[in-house]
mmCIF file of C-alpha atoms in Angstrom:
data_model
loop_
_atom_site.group_PDB
_atom_site.id
_atom_site.type_symbol
_atom_site.label_atom_id
_atom_site.label_comp_id
_atom_site.label_asym_id
_atom_site.label_seq_id
_atom_site.Cartn_x
_atom_site.Cartn_y
_atom_site.Cartn_z
ATOM 1 C CA UNK A 14 -8.311 17.055 11.051
ATOM 2 C CA UNK A 15 -6.011 16.364 8.103
ATOM 3 C CA UNK A 16 -4.534 12.878 7.890
ATOM 4 C CA UNK A 17 -0.785 12.613 8.341
ATOM 5 C CA UNK A 18 0.733 10.631 5.474
ATOM 6 C CA UNK A 19 3.526 8.260 6.433
ATOM 7 C CA UNK A 20 6.507 8.280 4.032
ATOM 8 C CA UNK A 21 8.960 5.421 3.891
ATOM 9 C CA UNK A 22 11.961 6.051 6.158
ATOM 10 C CA UNK A 23 14.341 4.933 3.410
ATOM 11 C CA UNK A 24 12.905 7.429 0.935
ATOM 12 C CA UNK A 25 13.841 10.329 3.241
ATOM 13 C CA UNK A 26 17.353 9.095 4.017
ATOM 14 C CA UNK A 27 19.000 11.248 1.353
ATOM 15 C CA UNK A 28 17.509 14.458 2.778
ATOM 16 C CA UNK A 29 19.749 15.967 5.430
ATOM 17 C CA UNK A 30 18.268 16.610 8.865
ATOM 18 C CA UNK A 31 19.220 20.111 10.108
ATOM 19 C CA UNK A 32 21.218 20.607 13.290
ATOM 20 C CA UNK A 33 19.436 21.924 16.358
ATOM 21 C CA UNK A 34 19.696 25.717 16.694
ATOM 22 C CA UNK A 35 20.941 27.737 19.659
ATOM 23 C CA UNK A 36 17.509 29.404 19.615
ATOM 24 C CA UNK A 37 15.712 26.064 19.965
ATOM 25 C CA UNK A 38 13.532 25.474 23.021
ATOM 26 C CA UNK A 39 13.527 21.682 23.230
ATOM 27 C CA UNK A 40 15.581 20.124 26.008
ATOM 28 C CA UNK A 41 17.563 17.000 25.143
ATOM 29 C CA UNK A 42 19.016 14.968 28.042
ATOM 30 C CA UNK A 43 22.773 15.009 28.490
ATOM 31 C CA UNK A 44 22.791 11.237 28.069
ATOM 32 C CA UNK A 45 20.321 10.072 25.448
ATOM 33 C CA UNK A 46 19.170 6.433 25.483
ATOM 34 C CA UNK A 47 19.854 4.386 22.378
ATOM 35 C CA UNK A 48 17.149 4.265 19.680
ATOM 36 C CA UNK A 49 16.502 0.624 20.677
ATOM 37 C CA UNK A 50 15.915 1.646 24.299
ATOM 38 C CA UNK A 51 13.580 4.471 23.241
ATOM 39 C CA UNK A 52 11.665 2.090 20.975
ATOM 40 C CA UNK A 53 11.285 -0.393 23.816
ATOM 41 C CA UNK A 54 9.852 2.313 26.068
ATOM 42 C CA UNK A 55 7.515 3.568 23.340
ATOM 43 C CA UNK A 56 6.285 0.026 22.746
ATOM 44 C CA UNK A 57 5.539 -0.277 26.465
ATOM 45 C CA UNK A 58 3.618 3.014 26.301
ATOM 46 C CA UNK A 59 1.306 1.460 23.692
ATOM 47 C CA UNK A 60 0.665 -1.799 25.550
ATOM 48 C CA UNK A 61 -1.931 -2.641 28.174
ATOM 49 C CA UNK A 62 -5.383 -1.172 28.740
ATOM 50 C CA UNK A 63 -4.390 2.448 28.368
ATOM 51 C CA UNK A 64 -1.778 4.446 26.493
ATOM 52 C CA UNK A 65 0.943 6.107 28.531
ATOM 53 C CA UNK A 66 0.832 9.510 26.840
ATOM 54 C CA UNK A 67 3.280 11.111 29.253
ATOM 55 C CA UNK A 68 5.889 8.458 28.471
ATOM 56 C CA UNK A 69 5.482 9.231 24.748
ATOM 57 C CA UNK A 70 6.005 12.935 25.457
ATOM 58 C CA UNK A 71 8.996 12.286 27.738
ATOM 59 C CA UNK A 72 10.765 10.546 24.851
ATOM 60 C CA UNK A 73 9.751 12.194 21.585
ATOM 61 C CA UNK A 74 9.535 15.793 22.832
ATOM 62 C CA UNK A 75 13.139 15.528 24.036
ATOM 63 C CA UNK A 76 14.826 14.151 20.923
ATOM 64 C CA UNK A 77 16.318 16.038 17.979
ATOM 65 C CA UNK A 78 15.187 15.461 14.400
ATOM 66 C CA UNK A 79 18.143 13.157 13.775
ATOM 67 C CA UNK A 80 17.360 11.182 16.920
ATOM 68 C CA UNK A 81 13.672 10.909 16.028
ATOM 69 C CA UNK A 82 14.601 9.649 12.567
ATOM 70 C CA UNK A 83 16.805 6.973 14.157
ATOM 71 C CA UNK A 84 13.969 5.962 16.492
ATOM 72 C CA UNK A 85 11.563 5.591 13.574
ATOM 73 C CA UNK A 86 14.027 3.498 11.592
ATOM 74 C CA UNK A 87 14.796 1.247 14.586
ATOM 75 C CA UNK A 88 11.106 0.896 15.456
ATOM 76 C CA UNK A 89 10.223 -0.189 11.918
ATOM 77 C CA UNK A 90 13.094 -2.679 11.849
ATOM 78 C CA UNK A 91 12.288 -4.096 15.286
ATOM 79 C CA UNK A 92 8.504 -4.301 15.162
ATOM 80 C CA UNK A 93 7.751 -4.314 11.434
ATOM 81 C CA UNK A 94 5.522 -1.271 11.730
ATOM 82 C CA UNK A 95 5.928 2.447 11.144
ATOM 83 C CA UNK A 96 6.100 4.320 14.466
ATOM 84 C CA UNK A 97 3.737 6.983 13.155
ATOM 85 C CA UNK A 98 1.115 4.296 12.459
ATOM 86 C CA UNK A 99 1.444 2.951 16.007
ATOM 87 C CA UNK A 100 1.080 6.473 17.375
ATOM 88 C CA UNK A 101 -1.957 7.117 15.207
ATOM 89 C CA UNK A 102 -3.606 3.965 16.562
ATOM 90 C CA UNK A 103 -2.955 4.921 20.182
ATOM 91 C CA UNK A 104 -3.576 8.671 20.475
ATOM 92 C CA UNK A 105 -6.073 11.139 19.031
ATOM 93 C CA UNK A 106 -7.145 14.730 18.555
ATOM 94 C CA UNK A 107 -4.862 17.743 18.725
ATOM 95 C CA UNK A 108 -2.353 15.742 20.765
ATOM 96 C CA UNK A 109 -2.097 13.192 17.971
ATOM 97 C CA UNK A 110 -1.508 15.851 15.331
ATOM 98 C CA UNK A 111 1.168 17.583 17.408
ATOM 99 C CA UNK A 112 3.038 14.317 18.072
ATOM 100 C CA UNK A 113 2.816 13.098 14.468
ATOM 101 C CA UNK A 114 3.945 16.399 12.957
ATOM 102 C CA UNK A 115 6.783 16.686 15.457
ATOM 103 C CA UNK A 116 7.989 13.146 14.779
ATOM 104 C CA UNK A 117 8.295 13.738 11.029
ATOM 105 C CA UNK A 118 11.556 14.965 9.495
ATOM 106 C CA UNK A 119 11.397 18.784 9.157
ATOM 107 C CA UNK A 120 11.352 18.771 5.334
ATOM 108 C CA UNK A 121 8.726 16.054 5.250
ATOM 109 C CA UNK A 122 6.633 17.946 7.805
ATOM 110 C CA UNK A 123 6.749 21.066 5.643
ATOM 111 C CA UNK A 124 5.773 19.013 2.591
ATOM 112 C CA UNK A 125 2.762 17.697 4.504
ATOM 113 C CA UNK A 126 1.772 21.206 5.619
ATOM 114 C CA UNK A 127 2.166 22.602 2.095
ATOM 115 C CA UNK A 128 -0.010 19.858 0.657
ATOM 116 C CA UNK A 129 -2.712 20.466 3.264
ATOM 117 C CA UNK A 130 -2.643 24.181 2.480
ATOM 118 C CA UNK A 131 -3.012 23.502 -1.234
ATOM 119 C CA UNK A 132 -5.801 20.946 -0.935
ATOM 120 C CA UNK A 133 -7.786 23.395 1.173
ATOM 121 C CA UNK A 134 -6.547 26.439 -0.703
ATOM 122 C CA UNK A 135 -8.045 29.870 -0.141
ATOM 123 C CA UNK A 136 -6.432 33.278 -0.761
ATOM 124 C CA UNK A 137 -6.136 34.069 2.962
ATOM 125 C CA UNK A 138 -3.953 31.008 3.588
ATOM 126 C CA UNK A 139 -0.355 32.077 4.311
ATOM 127 C CA UNK A 140 1.214 28.652 5.009
ATOM 128 C CA UNK A 141 3.042 28.469 1.657
ATOM 129 C CA UNK A 142 4.463 31.965 2.177
ATOM 130 C CA UNK A 143 5.465 31.034 5.720
ATOM 131 C CA UNK A 144 7.344 27.958 4.512
ATOM 132 C CA UNK A 145 8.947 29.621 1.488
ATOM 133 C CA UNK A 146 10.106 32.734 3.325
ATOM 134 C CA UNK A 147 11.154 31.473 6.764
ATOM 135 C CA UNK A 148 13.238 28.537 5.504
ATOM 136 C CA UNK A 149 16.630 29.054 3.897
ATOM 137 C CA UNK A 150 17.270 28.017 0.309
ATOM 138 C CA UNK A 151 18.661 24.584 1.176
ATOM 139 C CA UNK A 152 15.758 23.855 3.510
ATOM 140 C CA UNK A 153 13.209 24.909 0.883
ATOM 141 C CA UNK A 154 14.986 22.729 -1.682
ATOM 142 C CA UNK A 155 14.660 19.803 0.738
ATOM 143 C CA UNK A 156 10.942 20.542 1.138
ATOM 144 C CA UNK A 157 10.515 20.330 -2.631
ATOM 145 C CA UNK A 158 12.394 17.011 -2.691
ATOM 146 C CA UNK A 159 10.313 15.644 0.184
ATOM 147 C CA UNK A 160 7.127 16.781 -1.541
ATOM 148 C CA UNK A 161 8.141 14.970 -4.721
ATOM 149 C CA UNK A 162 8.904 11.788 -2.769
ATOM 150 C CA UNK A 163 5.605 11.936 -0.900
ATOM 151 C CA UNK A 164 3.174 12.873 -3.645
ATOM 152 C CA UNK A 165 4.949 11.789 -6.873
ATOM 153 C CA UNK A 166 4.612 15.283 -8.322
ATOM 154 C CA UNK A 167 6.338 18.588 -7.771
ATOM 155 C CA UNK A 168 5.316 21.252 -5.281
ATOM 156 C CA UNK A 169 5.365 23.789 -8.112
ATOM 157 C CA UNK A 170 2.980 21.607 -10.119
ATOM 158 C CA UNK A 171 0.479 21.445 -7.263
ATOM 159 C CA UNK A 172 0.760 25.170 -6.539
ATOM 160 C CA UNK A 173 -0.070 25.859 -10.199
ATOM 161 C CA UNK A 174 -2.952 23.377 -10.057
ATOM 162 C CA UNK A 175 -4.630 24.692 -6.919
ATOM 163 C CA UNK A 176 -4.104 28.449 -7.282
ATOM 164 C CA UNK A 177 -5.187 30.897 -9.954
ATOM 165 C CA UNK A 178 -4.524 34.380 -11.304
ATOM 166 C CA UNK A 179 -2.208 36.671 -9.383
ATOM 167 C CA UNK A 180 -1.659 34.129 -6.612
ATOM 168 C CA UNK A 181 -0.391 31.581 -9.103
ATOM 169 C CA UNK A 182 1.923 34.219 -10.602
ATOM 170 C CA UNK A 183 3.306 34.933 -7.115
ATOM 171 C CA UNK A 184 3.407 31.538 -5.411
ATOM 172 C CA UNK A 185 4.881 29.342 -8.164
ATOM 173 C CA UNK A 186 8.147 31.331 -8.347
ATOM 174 C CA UNK A 187 8.139 31.854 -4.577
ATOM 175 C CA UNK A 188 8.217 28.111 -3.787
ATOM 176 C CA UNK A 189 10.553 27.426 -6.747
ATOM 177 C CA UNK A 190 13.210 29.968 -5.824
ATOM 178 C CA UNK A 191 16.719 29.152 -4.616
ATOM 179 C CA UNK A 192 17.741 32.519 -3.194
ATOM 180 C CA UNK A 193 21.332 33.552 -2.612
ATOM 181 C CA UNK A 194 22.043 33.337 1.140
ATOM 182 C CA UNK A 195 25.062 35.638 1.332
ATOM 183 C CA UNK A 196 25.310 39.159 2.740
ATOM 184 C CA UNK A 197 26.530 40.914 -0.419
ATOM 185 C CA UNK A 198 24.213 43.651 -1.685
ATOM 186 C CA UNK A 199 24.239 45.573 -4.961
ATOM 187 C CA UNK A 200 23.713 49.258 -4.252
ATOM 188 C CA UNK A 201 22.824 49.884 -7.880
ATOM 189 C CA UNK A 202 20.079 47.276 -7.801
ATOM 190 C CA UNK A 203 18.811 48.601 -4.462
ATOM 191 C CA UNK A 204 18.125 52.017 -6.000
ATOM 192 C CA UNK A 205 16.723 50.811 -9.318
ATOM 193 C CA UNK A 206 14.497 48.156 -7.787
ATOM 194 C CA UNK A 207 13.203 50.424 -5.012
ATOM 195 C CA UNK A 208 12.222 52.850 -7.772
ATOM 196 C CA UNK A 209 10.603 50.040 -9.733
ATOM 197 C CA UNK A 210 8.603 48.902 -6.700
ATOM 198 C CA UNK A 211 7.444 52.443 -5.974
ATOM 199 C CA UNK A 212 6.325 52.959 -9.571
ATOM 200 C CA UNK A 213 4.334 49.739 -9.720
ATOM 201 C CA UNK A 214 2.753 50.236 -6.303
ATOM 202 C CA UNK A 215 1.818 53.826 -7.216
ATOM 203 C CA UNK A 216 0.240 52.498 -10.416
ATOM 204 C CA UNK A 217 -1.513 49.779 -8.332
ATOM 205 C CA UNK A 218 0.152 47.242 -10.633
ATOM 206 C CA UNK A 219 0.667 44.924 -7.683
ATOM 207 C CA UNK A 220 1.004 41.764 -9.762
ATOM 208 C CA UNK A 221 3.427 43.230 -12.311
ATOM 209 C CA UNK A 222 6.054 40.679 -13.302
ATOM 210 C CA UNK A 223 8.924 42.914 -12.148
ATOM 211 C CA UNK A 224 7.430 43.392 -8.697
ATOM 212 C CA UNK A 225 6.886 39.643 -8.363
ATOM 213 C CA UNK A 226 10.412 38.949 -9.643
ATOM 214 C CA UNK A 227 11.937 41.177 -6.951
ATOM 215 C CA UNK A 228 9.813 39.712 -4.162
ATOM 216 C CA UNK A 229 10.395 36.086 -5.106
ATOM 217 C CA UNK A 230 14.016 35.897 -6.290
ATOM 218 C CA UNK A 231 16.157 38.464 -4.488
ATOM 219 C CA UNK A 232 18.264 37.370 -1.532
ATOM 220 C CA UNK A 233 17.094 38.307 1.932
ATOM 221 C CA UNK A 234 19.934 40.833 2.309
ATOM 222 C CA UNK A 235 19.187 42.407 -1.081
ATOM 223 C CA UNK A 236 15.446 42.594 -0.481
ATOM 224 C CA UNK A 237 15.857 44.113 2.983
ATOM 225 C CA UNK A 238 18.262 46.744 1.619
ATOM 226 C CA UNK A 239 15.824 47.569 -1.183
ATOM 227 C CA UNK A 240 12.869 47.928 1.164
ATOM 228 C CA UNK A 241 14.886 50.078 3.580
ATOM 229 C CA UNK A 242 15.894 52.331 0.671
ATOM 230 C CA UNK A 243 12.241 52.503 -0.392
ATOM 231 C CA UNK A 244 11.314 53.909 3.023
ATOM 232 C CA UNK A 245 14.217 56.385 3.047
ATOM 233 C CA UNK A 246 13.604 57.553 -0.521
ATOM 234 C CA UNK A 247 9.797 57.757 -0.524
ATOM 235 C CA UNK A 248 9.082 58.557 3.124
ATOM 236 C CA UNK A 249 6.864 55.621 3.966
ATOM 237 C CA UNK A 250 7.389 51.899 4.692
ATOM 238 C CA UNK A 251 6.480 49.760 1.716
ATOM 239 C CA UNK A 252 3.988 47.780 3.820
ATOM 240 C CA UNK A 253 2.041 50.990 4.414
ATOM 241 C CA UNK A 254 1.833 51.555 0.661
ATOM 242 C CA UNK A 255 0.619 47.973 0.280
ATOM 243 C CA UNK A 256 -2.359 48.632 2.576
ATOM 244 C CA UNK A 257 -4.414 50.660 0.110
ATOM 245 C CA UNK A 258 -7.137 48.003 0.293
ATOM 246 C CA UNK A 259 -7.367 46.118 3.586
ATOM 247 C CA UNK A 260 -9.638 43.490 2.045
ATOM 248 C CA UNK A 261 -7.236 42.683 -0.798
ATOM 249 C CA UNK A 262 -5.756 39.266 0.019
ATOM 250 C CA UNK A 263 -3.057 39.590 -2.653
ATOM 251 C CA UNK A 264 -1.719 42.741 -0.975
ATOM 252 C CA UNK A 265 -1.847 40.910 2.352
ATOM 253 C CA UNK A 266 0.241 38.126 0.783
ATOM 254 C CA UNK A 267 2.858 40.648 -0.390
ATOM 255 C CA UNK A 268 3.001 42.167 3.094
ATOM 256 C CA UNK A 269 3.423 38.688 4.583
ATOM 257 C CA UNK A 270 6.436 38.054 2.331
ATOM 258 C CA UNK A 271 8.026 41.278 3.562
ATOM 259 C CA UNK A 272 7.325 40.550 7.240
ATOM 260 C CA UNK A 273 8.626 36.977 6.958
ATOM 261 C CA UNK A 274 11.777 38.286 5.284
ATOM 262 C CA UNK A 275 12.426 41.193 7.648
ATOM 263 C CA UNK A 276 11.580 39.650 10.999
ATOM 264 C CA UNK A 277 10.253 36.082 10.881
ATOM 265 C CA UNK A 278 9.974 35.789 14.677
ATOM 266 C CA UNK A 279 7.582 38.756 14.797
ATOM 267 C CA UNK A 280 5.522 37.345 11.953
ATOM 268 C CA UNK A 281 5.306 33.930 13.628
ATOM 269 C CA UNK A 282 4.531 35.534 17.004
ATOM 270 C CA UNK A 283 1.513 37.138 15.384
ATOM 271 C CA UNK A 284 0.360 33.786 13.997
ATOM 272 C CA UNK A 285 0.484 32.344 17.524
ATOM 273 C CA UNK A 286 -1.168 35.420 19.036
ATOM 274 C CA UNK A 287 -4.082 35.247 16.616
ATOM 275 C CA UNK A 288 -4.351 31.485 17.135
ATOM 276 C CA UNK A 289 -4.984 31.852 20.877
ATOM 277 C CA UNK A 290 -6.722 35.218 20.886
ATOM 278 C CA UNK A 291 -10.402 35.541 21.690
ATOM 279 C CA UNK A 292 -12.940 32.735 21.895
ATOM 280 C CA UNK A 293 -11.688 29.376 20.700
ATOM 281 C CA UNK A 294 -8.206 28.342 19.667
ATOM 282 C CA UNK A 295 -6.836 27.784 16.174
ATOM 283 C CA UNK A 296 -5.064 24.566 17.135
ATOM 284 C CA UNK A 297 -3.765 23.886 13.613
ATOM 285 C CA UNK A 298 -1.874 27.181 13.464
ATOM 286 C CA UNK A 299 -0.611 26.872 17.039
ATOM 287 C CA UNK A 300 0.564 23.301 16.471
ATOM 288 C CA UNK A 301 2.224 24.219 13.170
ATOM 289 C CA UNK A 302 4.327 27.021 14.620
ATOM 290 C CA UNK A 303 5.379 25.169 17.779
ATOM 291 C CA UNK A 304 6.322 21.939 15.974
ATOM 292 C CA UNK A 305 8.145 23.626 13.093
ATOM 293 C CA UNK A 306 10.092 26.176 15.170
ATOM 294 C CA UNK A 307 10.921 24.332 18.433
ATOM 295 C CA UNK A 308 14.288 23.242 16.988
ATOM 296 C CA UNK A 309 14.887 26.495 15.108
ATOM 297 C CA UNK A 310 14.000 29.835 16.718
ATOM 298 C CA UNK A 311 11.168 29.372 19.200
ATOM 299 C CA UNK A 312 13.190 31.218 21.855
ATOM 300 C CA UNK A 313 13.139 34.313 19.618
ATOM 301 C CA UNK A 314 9.404 33.869 19.015
ATOM 302 C CA UNK A 315 8.863 33.533 22.780
ATOM 303 C CA UNK A 316 10.760 36.777 23.340
ATOM 304 C CA UNK A 317 8.733 38.547 20.641
ATOM 305 C CA UNK A 318 5.513 37.231 22.175
ATOM 306 C CA UNK A 319 6.413 38.492 25.641
ATOM 307 C CA UNK A 320 7.463 41.882 24.277
ATOM 308 C CA UNK A 321 4.180 42.240 22.402
ATOM 309 C CA UNK A 322 1.789 40.799 25.014
ATOM 310 C CA UNK A 323 3.576 41.094 28.415
ATOM 311 C CA UNK A 324 2.662 37.443 29.038
ATOM 312 C CA UNK A 325 5.042 34.474 28.728
ATOM 313 C CA UNK A 326 4.151 32.255 25.782
ATOM 314 C CA UNK A 327 4.158 29.194 28.039
ATOM 315 C CA UNK A 328 1.525 30.809 30.267
ATOM 316 C CA UNK A 329 -0.627 31.809 27.291
ATOM 317 C CA UNK A 330 -0.533 28.288 25.838
ATOM 318 C CA UNK A 331 -1.264 26.646 29.190
ATOM 319 C CA UNK A 332 -4.280 28.917 29.587
ATOM 320 C CA UNK A 333 -5.669 28.062 26.153
ATOM 321 C CA UNK A 334 -4.991 24.312 25.850
ATOM 322 C CA UNK A 335 -5.493 21.266 28.022
ATOM 323 C CA UNK A 336 -4.505 17.686 28.721
ATOM 324 C CA UNK A 337 -1.863 15.824 26.775
ATOM 325 C CA UNK A 338 -1.951 18.410 23.974
ATOM 326 C CA UNK A 339 -0.950 21.110 26.470
ATOM 327 C CA UNK A 340 1.739 18.847 27.903
ATOM 328 C CA UNK A 341 3.218 18.194 24.453
ATOM 329 C CA UNK A 342 3.351 21.859 23.447
ATOM 330 C CA UNK A 343 4.837 22.996 26.738
ATOM 331 C CA UNK A 344 7.436 20.218 26.560
ATOM 332 C CA UNK A 345 8.478 21.493 23.136
ATOM 333 C CA UNK A 346 8.768 24.937 24.738
ATOM 334 C CA UNK A 347 11.253 23.402 27.161
ATOM 335 C CA UNK A 348 8.921 22.940 30.129
ATOM 336 C CA UNK A 349 7.683 19.668 31.621
ATOM 337 C CA UNK A 350 5.433 21.052 34.327
ATOM 338 C CA UNK A 351 2.210 21.162 32.304
#
């Protein structure tokens, strides 16, 4: 299990914590105790012969990112110790990873996940694409800032260091981009760039600089319009044309960019589905999606999961996990009956 690095609270203070979304699943009490009261209860959870894991869940799983940041700052000031370090000393396993990742600021969490993906880099790893394409431009900018604060080097620098060839050509601009977030679309560009994409894909020039430029720099609205025009003009979805070789991981990466852009909740539903499908559970992937999306769009992912599998996500997770880890994930889904 990868070690969670603890950044200084003060170093993250300049990075804005996003507001909770209407599609979030976490449940925050109508009256929230003060950070000092929460810290006192957390301290009690750590004391004595055993750790009170359910008390930890009842507090941290029901606080927003801004509230968790305030708890960490108050805890450090009151007890002279980073809350994450106290948690690490008291809990373990998949439960520990879920709690530690959840307690981090969102940008700092993504920086941690990106660094883990790079240090264990392999071409089938889609975590960088997931982060770059399901966060908006401001959020991705904050991830780059958090990464720089944590590791004293840029995310782009580490992507270039740990990847090679076509993946380096694709991923460096993808994580560096600051895409336009508006709804305006250029019809002229839609036609010319759909034609360009079709030409390069037909030529199997999948890593051509123009193809990569379109995929990594165009706004979501522009890219969606271009890909829709591609289907209308050439009679086939672009993802179908990018499946000429099912074993080609670079083509799979391009398809992942398109899926994350078009319908992120369906892409993330598939990550969860594969994580709990068959024998054994991919706890890292399951934990990553639940902790990163519980304040963002986990309701939409839940709906996509039910539509695809005819089973509620809560039920699927409860059937594939156990103990405090199960309780933490289901609490983040908005349920406390694990």
